[in-house]
XYZ file of C-alpha atoms in Angstrom:
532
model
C 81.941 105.784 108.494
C 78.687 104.071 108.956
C 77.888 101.390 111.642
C 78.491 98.517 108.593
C 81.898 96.771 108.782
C 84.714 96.774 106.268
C 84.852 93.594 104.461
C 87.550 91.204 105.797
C 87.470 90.235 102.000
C 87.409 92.271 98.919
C 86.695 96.439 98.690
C 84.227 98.690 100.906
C 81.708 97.876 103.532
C 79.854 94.745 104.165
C 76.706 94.392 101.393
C 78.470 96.710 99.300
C 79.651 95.846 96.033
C 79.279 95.970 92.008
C 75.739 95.694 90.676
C 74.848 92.784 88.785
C 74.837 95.525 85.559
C 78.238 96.402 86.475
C 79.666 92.781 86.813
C 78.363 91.940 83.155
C 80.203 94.844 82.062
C 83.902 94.106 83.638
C 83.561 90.677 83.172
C 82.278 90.993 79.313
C 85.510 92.669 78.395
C 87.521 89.884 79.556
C 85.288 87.577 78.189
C 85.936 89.298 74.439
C 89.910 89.952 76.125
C 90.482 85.957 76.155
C 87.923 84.661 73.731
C 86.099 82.612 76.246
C 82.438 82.605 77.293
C 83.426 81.028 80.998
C 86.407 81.275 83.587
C 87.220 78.679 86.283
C 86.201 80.292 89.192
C 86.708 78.950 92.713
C 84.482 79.974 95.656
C 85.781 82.364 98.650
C 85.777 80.803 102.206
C 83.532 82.946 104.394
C 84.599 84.030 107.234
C 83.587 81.320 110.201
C 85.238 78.945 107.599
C 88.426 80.484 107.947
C 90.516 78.780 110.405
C 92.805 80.960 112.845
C 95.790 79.509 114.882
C 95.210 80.573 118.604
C 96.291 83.605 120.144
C 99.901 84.231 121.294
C 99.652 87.137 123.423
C 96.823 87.915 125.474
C 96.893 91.723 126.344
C 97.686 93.116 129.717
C 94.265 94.052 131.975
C 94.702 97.749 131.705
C 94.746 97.054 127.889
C 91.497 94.997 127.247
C 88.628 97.411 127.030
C 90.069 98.059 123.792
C 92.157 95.428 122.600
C 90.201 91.865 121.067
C 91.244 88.663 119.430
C 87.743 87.903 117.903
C 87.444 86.120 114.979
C 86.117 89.144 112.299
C 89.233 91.601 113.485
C 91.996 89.455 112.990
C 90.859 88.333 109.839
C 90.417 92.079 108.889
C 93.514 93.081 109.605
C 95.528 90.223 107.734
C 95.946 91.902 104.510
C 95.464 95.049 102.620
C 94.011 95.156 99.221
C 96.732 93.779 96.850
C 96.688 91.522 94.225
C 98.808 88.602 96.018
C 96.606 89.925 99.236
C 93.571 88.590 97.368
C 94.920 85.481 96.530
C 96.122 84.325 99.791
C 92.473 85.965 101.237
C 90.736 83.963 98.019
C 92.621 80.462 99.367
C 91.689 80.770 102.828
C 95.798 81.258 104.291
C 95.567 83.492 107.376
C 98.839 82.355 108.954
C 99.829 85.385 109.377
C 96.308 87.231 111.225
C 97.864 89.460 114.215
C 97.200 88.025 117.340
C 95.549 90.885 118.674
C 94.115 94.183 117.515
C 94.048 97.471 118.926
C 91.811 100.201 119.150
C 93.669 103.057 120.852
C 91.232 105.979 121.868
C 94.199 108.410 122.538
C 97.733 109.007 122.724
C 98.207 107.270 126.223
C 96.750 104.554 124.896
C 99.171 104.480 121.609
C 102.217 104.455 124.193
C 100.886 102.140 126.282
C 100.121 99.285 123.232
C 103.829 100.296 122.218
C 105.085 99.325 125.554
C 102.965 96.090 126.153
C 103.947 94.843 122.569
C 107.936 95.272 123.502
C 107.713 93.671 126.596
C 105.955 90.396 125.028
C 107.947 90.445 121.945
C 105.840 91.629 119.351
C 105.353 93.510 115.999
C 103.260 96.505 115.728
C 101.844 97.315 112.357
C 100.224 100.503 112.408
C 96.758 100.174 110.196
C 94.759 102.968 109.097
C 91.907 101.602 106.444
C 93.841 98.907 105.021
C 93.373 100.175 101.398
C 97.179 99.479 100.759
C 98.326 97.660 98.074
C 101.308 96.836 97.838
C 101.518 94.980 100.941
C 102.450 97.408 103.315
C 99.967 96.504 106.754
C 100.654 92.841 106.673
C 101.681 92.015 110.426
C 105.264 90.272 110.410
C 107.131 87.583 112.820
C 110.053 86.190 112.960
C 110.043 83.668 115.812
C 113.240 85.444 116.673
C 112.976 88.725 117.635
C 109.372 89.314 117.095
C 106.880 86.034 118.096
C 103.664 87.659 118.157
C 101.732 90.357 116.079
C 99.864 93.016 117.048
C 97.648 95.349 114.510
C 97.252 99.127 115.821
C 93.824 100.734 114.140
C 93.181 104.380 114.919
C 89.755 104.813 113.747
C 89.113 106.163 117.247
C 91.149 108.854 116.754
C 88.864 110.152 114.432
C 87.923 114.303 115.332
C 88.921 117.302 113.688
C 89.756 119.066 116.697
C 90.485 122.542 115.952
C 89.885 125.035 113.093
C 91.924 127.757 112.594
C 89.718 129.573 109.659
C 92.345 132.603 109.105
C 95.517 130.624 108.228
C 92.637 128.379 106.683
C 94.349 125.084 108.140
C 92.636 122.343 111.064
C 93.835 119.686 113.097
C 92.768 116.499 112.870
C 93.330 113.136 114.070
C 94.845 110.655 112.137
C 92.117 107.595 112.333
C 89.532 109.828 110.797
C 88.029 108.351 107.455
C 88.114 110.670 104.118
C 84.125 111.374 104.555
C 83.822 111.337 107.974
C 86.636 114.177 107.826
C 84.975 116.064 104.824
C 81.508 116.384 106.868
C 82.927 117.747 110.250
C 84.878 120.863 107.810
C 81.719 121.204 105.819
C 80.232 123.196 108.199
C 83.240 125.613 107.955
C 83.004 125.569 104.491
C 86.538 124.046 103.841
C 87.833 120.749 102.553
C 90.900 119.246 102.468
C 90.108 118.215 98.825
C 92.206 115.014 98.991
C 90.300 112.315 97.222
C 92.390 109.050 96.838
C 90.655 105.984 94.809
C 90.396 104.646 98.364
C 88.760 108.044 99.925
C 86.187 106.443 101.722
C 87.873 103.377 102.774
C 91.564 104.781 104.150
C 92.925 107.392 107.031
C 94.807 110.752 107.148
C 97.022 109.036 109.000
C 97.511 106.278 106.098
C 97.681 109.376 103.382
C 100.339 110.760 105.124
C 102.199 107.897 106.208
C 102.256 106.480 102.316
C 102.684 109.975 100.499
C 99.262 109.566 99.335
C 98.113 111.344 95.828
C 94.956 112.470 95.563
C 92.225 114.725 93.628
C 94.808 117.666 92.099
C 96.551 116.190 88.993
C 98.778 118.955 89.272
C 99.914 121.600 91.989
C 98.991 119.730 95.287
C 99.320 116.731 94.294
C 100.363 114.644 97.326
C 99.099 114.599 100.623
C 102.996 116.122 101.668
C 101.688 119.643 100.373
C 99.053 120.233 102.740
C 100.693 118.713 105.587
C 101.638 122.219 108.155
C 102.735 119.647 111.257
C 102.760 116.493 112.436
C 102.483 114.700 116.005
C 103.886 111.321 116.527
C 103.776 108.537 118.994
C 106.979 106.349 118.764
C 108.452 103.895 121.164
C 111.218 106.476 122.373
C 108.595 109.355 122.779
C 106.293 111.774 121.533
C 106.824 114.308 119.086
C 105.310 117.372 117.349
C 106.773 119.654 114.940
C 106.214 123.219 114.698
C 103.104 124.764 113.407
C 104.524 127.347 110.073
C 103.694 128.028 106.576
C 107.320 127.323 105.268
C 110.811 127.118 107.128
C 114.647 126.766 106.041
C 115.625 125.895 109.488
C 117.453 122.303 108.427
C 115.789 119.397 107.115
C 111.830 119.363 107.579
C 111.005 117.132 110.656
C 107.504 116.791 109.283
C 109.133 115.161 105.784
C 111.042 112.529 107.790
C 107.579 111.112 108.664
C 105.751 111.641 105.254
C 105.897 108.844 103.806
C 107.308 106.650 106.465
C 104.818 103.739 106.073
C 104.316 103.171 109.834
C 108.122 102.151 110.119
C 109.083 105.255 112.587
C 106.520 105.935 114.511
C 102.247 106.672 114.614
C 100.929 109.512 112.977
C 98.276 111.035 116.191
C 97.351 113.711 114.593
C 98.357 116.600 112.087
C 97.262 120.174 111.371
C 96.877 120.363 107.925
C 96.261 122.542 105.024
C 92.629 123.366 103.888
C 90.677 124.809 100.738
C 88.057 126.778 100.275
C 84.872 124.739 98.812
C 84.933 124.987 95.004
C 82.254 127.438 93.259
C 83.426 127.787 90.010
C 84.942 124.975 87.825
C 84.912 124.385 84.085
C 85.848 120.803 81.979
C 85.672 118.747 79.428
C 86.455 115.810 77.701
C 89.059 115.838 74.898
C 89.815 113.036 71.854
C 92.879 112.755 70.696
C 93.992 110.306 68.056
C 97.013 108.925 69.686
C 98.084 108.647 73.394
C 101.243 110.822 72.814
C 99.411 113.510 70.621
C 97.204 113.649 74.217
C 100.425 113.697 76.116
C 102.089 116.345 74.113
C 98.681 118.638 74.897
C 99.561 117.522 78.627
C 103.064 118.724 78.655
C 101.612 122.173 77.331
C 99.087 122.638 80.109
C 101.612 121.498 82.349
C 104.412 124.096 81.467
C 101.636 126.691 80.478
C 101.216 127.349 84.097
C 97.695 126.503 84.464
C 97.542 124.256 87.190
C 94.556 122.372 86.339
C 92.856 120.127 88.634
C 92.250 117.657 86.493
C 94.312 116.685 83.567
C 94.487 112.522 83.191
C 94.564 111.097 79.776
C 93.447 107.772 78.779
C 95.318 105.456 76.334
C 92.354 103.860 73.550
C 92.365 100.565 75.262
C 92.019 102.318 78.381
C 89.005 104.728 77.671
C 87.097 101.288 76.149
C 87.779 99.240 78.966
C 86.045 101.556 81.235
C 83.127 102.736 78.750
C 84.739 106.024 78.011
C 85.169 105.325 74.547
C 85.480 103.219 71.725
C 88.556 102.419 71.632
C 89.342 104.379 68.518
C 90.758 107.554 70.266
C 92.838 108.820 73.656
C 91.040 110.429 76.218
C 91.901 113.480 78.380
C 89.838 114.646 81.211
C 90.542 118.124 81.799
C 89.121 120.231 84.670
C 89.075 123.114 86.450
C 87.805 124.387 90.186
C 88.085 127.403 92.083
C 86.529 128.553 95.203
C 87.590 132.084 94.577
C 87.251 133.393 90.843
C 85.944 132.530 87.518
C 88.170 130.117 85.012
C 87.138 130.534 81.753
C 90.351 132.414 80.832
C 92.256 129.174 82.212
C 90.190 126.844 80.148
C 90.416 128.571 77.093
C 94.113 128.411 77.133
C 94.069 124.728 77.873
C 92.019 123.884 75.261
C 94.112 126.162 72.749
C 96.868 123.255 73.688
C 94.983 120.951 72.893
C 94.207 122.000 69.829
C 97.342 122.855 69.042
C 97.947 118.493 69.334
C 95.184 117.816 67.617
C 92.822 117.827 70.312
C 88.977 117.676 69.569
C 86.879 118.541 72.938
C 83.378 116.443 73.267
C 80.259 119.432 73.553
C 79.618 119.796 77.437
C 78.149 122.892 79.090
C 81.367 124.214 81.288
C 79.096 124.076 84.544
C 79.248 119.991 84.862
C 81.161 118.524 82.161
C 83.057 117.014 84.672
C 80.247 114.985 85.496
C 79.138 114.203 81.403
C 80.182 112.379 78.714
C 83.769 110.424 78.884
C 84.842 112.055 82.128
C 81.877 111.096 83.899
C 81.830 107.525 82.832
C 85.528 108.089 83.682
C 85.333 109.181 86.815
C 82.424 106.499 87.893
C 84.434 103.924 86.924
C 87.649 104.809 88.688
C 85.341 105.066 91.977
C 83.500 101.737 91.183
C 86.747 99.583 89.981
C 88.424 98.837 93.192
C 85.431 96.197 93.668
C 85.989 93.987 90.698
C 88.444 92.171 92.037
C 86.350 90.568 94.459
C 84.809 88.626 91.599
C 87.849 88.892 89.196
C 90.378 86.698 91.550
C 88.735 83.842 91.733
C 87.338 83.609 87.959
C 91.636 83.284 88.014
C 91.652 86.632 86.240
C 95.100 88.755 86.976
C 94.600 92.117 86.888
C 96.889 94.756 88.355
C 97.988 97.802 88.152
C 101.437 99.516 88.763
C 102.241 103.565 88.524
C 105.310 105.680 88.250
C 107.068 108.973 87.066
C 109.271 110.191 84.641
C 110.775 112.954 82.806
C 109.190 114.251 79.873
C 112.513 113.788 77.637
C 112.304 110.180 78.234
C 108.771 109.530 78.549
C 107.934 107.895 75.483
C 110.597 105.499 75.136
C 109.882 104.696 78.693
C 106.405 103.876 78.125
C 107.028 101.505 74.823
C 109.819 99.891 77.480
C 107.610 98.963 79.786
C 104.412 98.584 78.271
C 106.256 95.967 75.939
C 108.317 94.420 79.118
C 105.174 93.818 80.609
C 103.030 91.683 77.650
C 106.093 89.564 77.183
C 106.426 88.687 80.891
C 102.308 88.133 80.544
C 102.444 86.050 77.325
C 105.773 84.180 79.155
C 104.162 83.848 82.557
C 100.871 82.294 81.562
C 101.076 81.333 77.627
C 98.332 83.660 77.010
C 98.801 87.437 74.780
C 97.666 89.716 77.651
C 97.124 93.271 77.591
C 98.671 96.732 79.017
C 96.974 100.289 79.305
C 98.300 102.851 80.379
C 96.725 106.555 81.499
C 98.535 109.781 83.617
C 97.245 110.275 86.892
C 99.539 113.663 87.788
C 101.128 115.855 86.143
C 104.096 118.013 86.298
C 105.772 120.621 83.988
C 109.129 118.036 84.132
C 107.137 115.137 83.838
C 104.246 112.521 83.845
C 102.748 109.606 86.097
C 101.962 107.105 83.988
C 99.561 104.792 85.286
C 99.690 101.215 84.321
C 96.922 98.562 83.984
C 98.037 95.292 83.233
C 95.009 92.060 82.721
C 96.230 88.386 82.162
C 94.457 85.205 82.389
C 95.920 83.110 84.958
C 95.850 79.944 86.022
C 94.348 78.234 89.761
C 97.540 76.695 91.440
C 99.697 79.116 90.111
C 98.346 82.286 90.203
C 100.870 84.161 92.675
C 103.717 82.780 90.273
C 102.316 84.302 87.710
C 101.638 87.713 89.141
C 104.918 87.914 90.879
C 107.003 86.941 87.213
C 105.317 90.032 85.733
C 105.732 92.322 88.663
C 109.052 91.308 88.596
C 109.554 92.341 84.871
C 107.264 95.319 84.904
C 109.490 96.617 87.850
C 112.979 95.907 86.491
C 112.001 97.958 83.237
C 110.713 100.546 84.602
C 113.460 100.794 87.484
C 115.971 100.022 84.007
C 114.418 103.061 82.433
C 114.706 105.674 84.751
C 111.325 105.706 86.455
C 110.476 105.748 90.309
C 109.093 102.189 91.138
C 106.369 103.784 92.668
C 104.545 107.475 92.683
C 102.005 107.595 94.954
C 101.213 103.683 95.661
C 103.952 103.811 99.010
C 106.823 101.277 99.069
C 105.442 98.304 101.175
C 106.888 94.739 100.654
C 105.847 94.636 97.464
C 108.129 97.128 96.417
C 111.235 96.988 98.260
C 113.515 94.923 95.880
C 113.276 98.104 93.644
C 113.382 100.700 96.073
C 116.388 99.247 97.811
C 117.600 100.071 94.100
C 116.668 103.628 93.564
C 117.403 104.549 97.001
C 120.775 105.803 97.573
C 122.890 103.378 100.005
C 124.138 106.377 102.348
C 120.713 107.099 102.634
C 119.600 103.812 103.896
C 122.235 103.858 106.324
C 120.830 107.507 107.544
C 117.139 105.948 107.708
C 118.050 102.678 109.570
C 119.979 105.105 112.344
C 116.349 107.078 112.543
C 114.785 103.940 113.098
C 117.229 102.360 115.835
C 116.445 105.770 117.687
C 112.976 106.054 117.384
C 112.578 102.305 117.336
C 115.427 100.672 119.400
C 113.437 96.864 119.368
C 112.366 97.268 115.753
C 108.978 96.665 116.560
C 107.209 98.537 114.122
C 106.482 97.330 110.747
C 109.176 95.227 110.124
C 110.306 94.480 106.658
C 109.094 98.085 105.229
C 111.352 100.545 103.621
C 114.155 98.522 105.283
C 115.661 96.064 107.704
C 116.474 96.954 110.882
């Protein structure tokens, strides 16, 4: 991390954003999207306009050389980055802004926030870069049980502290940022080689605590696989798991915490899993003339065995909208890395199935094709996207995206399901034919993530109606059809209706007993995975 904040609105650091180039680009699709040369677009309050109730709480002495209720880090750690986050950001409601923020420096300090914040009566929301979105670091009261809010930020906690270079695995604490992590194992020449959309902006801590999916589309592809152990700080006590490569001694300790969205306890710090810095890798950009021919080649390199790193496909509508192509063809991105041997053998054989689906690769020199043609304007538009909705929110634009995963047997009914559930709730929710990409982000040899991308025009006054209607439609289908309601995106608020569907009830009932025991005053993150 650099010295320049994080925006209190919109994506990144202070001064960062699209270029002007960049803007006319996203914004001249929708332009030619709705048939309209203009949008109605309202102006963002900064932040002095903003207006904050007072302070509840005021922290305890021992607690204020790193605790503040200033202005910038309340309003900073309001909201995350989802669509309805935007909105309410856009319009200027910060009801509910924690009262105070924390910035831990160690454990101690961790267990002594939890203990202030149960003896005043407040929520703790655990927040690592506040990337999420799907509403899952919003601070929560009651007035009953909980009548203040308190926002926990580890960037502190930010060192790799030990590198153990023969089992090739480090621990590291959990406020460290995805680059300032990558630099301090550079000089070991590992990586972790988990590279979220939100890599520079979000935690270790936040990857693990949201089952975070990263740069493998296949083999490792969640943040779960290179987790070796865990340490936690939770109102009842501290706890670390065993360091081991693999053990059948019960249920894993560390998976009770993967994934547990801050609702448990703090992720400190974790020893995780490294790789060796890539040296060889080999890629290229295939057209295919439907989105299922390019799916069927995907299922082949999936149960072939090959284990590329990159394997994503594109839907037409998809490759135009980002400048990959013309809209004529599917696009798959297909890569390969190694920090060990040679791939060509690999890549060969992947290409043979794609081929065999009608598969035409673009001509790229193996070396960087990764970085040429369609997957590079790909891959610079993935990395530049999460700042167009900045501008795109208030020109009353709604434009989300939702993923999932499903078997391949019933993968492409489930797509036409859901893709066609989705423009009907669009075309019913705002009176105006929308549109709905879709592209795989992972890969597995039972099944696909497909990756939705949904863009309607909305309307000022109504906008968070109108998102919520097709959520809310998106969600049933795909819940309807068989899919998870969410892959890699964590649960939140925004997703609980659903997952209190898939998730069995007994299980519930096991996780809310976890919770009374690590969390007897259900302090932490309250309205997450469940209720207390």
């Amino acid at each position: 991390m650099t010295d320049t904040r994080l925006k209190h609105y919109g994506w990144g650091r202070e001064g960062e954003g699209m270029s002007e180039e960049e803007r006319k680009f996203v914004l001249g699709r929708y332009h030619v999207k709705f048939g309209t040369d203009e949008f109605d677009t309202v102006a963002v309050p900064g932040l002095e306009e903003l207006s904050l109730r007072e302070p509840r709480i005021v922290p305890a002495p021992s607690l204020a050389p790193f605790c503040t209720s200033e202005r910038y880090d309340r309003a900073a750690h309001t909201y995350g980055k989802s669509y309805p986050d935007y909105v309410r950001a856009m319009l200027g409601n910060y009801d509910s802004a924690p009262d105070v923020v924390a910035y831990p420096r160690n454990e101690s300090e961790i267990s002594a926030v939890m203990d202030w914040a149960g003896s005043v009566g407040a929520s703790l929301t655990p927040f690592g870069g506040g990337s999420s979105v799907c509403g899952g670091v919003e601070p929560r009261v009651d007035g009953i049980k909980h009548k203040a809010a308190v926002s926990l930020d580890l960037r502190n906690l930010s060192k790799v502290i030990e590198v153990d270079s023969l089992s090739r695995v480090a621990s590291i604490e959990a406020g460290a940022y995805g680059p300032f992590l990558e630099n301090q194992l550079k000089p070991h020449n590992f990586t972790l080689r988990h590279f979220p959309q939100s890599f520079e902006y979000s935690t270790l801590g936040g990857w693990i605590a949201t089952r975070s999916g990263g740069h493998f589309a296949s083999l490792h592809t969640h943040i779960d696989d290179f987790v070796e152990s865990l340490r936690v700080v939770t109102p009842a006590g501290v706890l670390e798991t065993r360091r081991l490569p693999g053990s059948g001694a019960g249920p894993s300790p560390d998976r009770m915490f993967i994934g547990s969205e801050g609702i448990l306890g703090v992720i400190s710090r974790a020893w995780m899993r490294l790789q060796p810095r890539p040296k060889f890798r080999a890629g290229a950009s295939v057209r295919f003339p439907s989105f299922f021919d390019a799916a069927c080649a995907v299922r082949a390199v999936a149960q072939g065995g090959l284990y590329p790193s990159n394997c994503r496909i594109l839907d037409p509508q998809e490759a135009l909208n980002t400048g990959a192509a013309d809209g004529s063809a599917a696009i798959m991105v297909l890569a390969f890395e190694s920090g060990d041997h040679p791939l060509d053998a690999w890549f060969a054989r992947a290409l043979e199935c794609c081929a065999d689906h009608r598969g035409t690769p673009e001509p790229a020199t193996a070396r960087d094709a990764h970085l040429q043609g369609a997957a590079g304007i790909w891959r610079n538009a993935f990395i530049r996207m999460p700042y167009a909705r900045e501008f795109l929110t208030p020109a009353g634009l709604i434009n989300d995206t939702f993923e999932s995963a499903i078997t391949w047997d019933r993968f492409e009914s489930f797509h036409d399901k859901v893709k066609t559930a989705t423009e009907c709730a669009i075309l019913e929710a705002t009176g105006i034919k929308g549109e709905v990409t879709c592209r795989f982000t992972h890969v597995y040899p039972d099944g696909p993530a497909p990756y939705f991308s949904f863009h309607a025009r909305g309307r000022h006054g109504a906008l968070l109606e109108q998102w919520q209607a097709i959520k809310n439609a998106a969600s049933d289908a795909l819940i309807t059809a068989g899919g998870t309601i969410t892959h890699h995106h964590a649960v939140g608020r925004d997703h609980r209706p659903w997952y209190d569907r898939q998730r069995p009830a007994l299980f519930a009932a096991a996780l809310r007993a976890a919770k009374r025991e690590l969390d007897p005053q259900g302090m932490l993150n309250p309205g997450v995975l469940i209720d207390a």
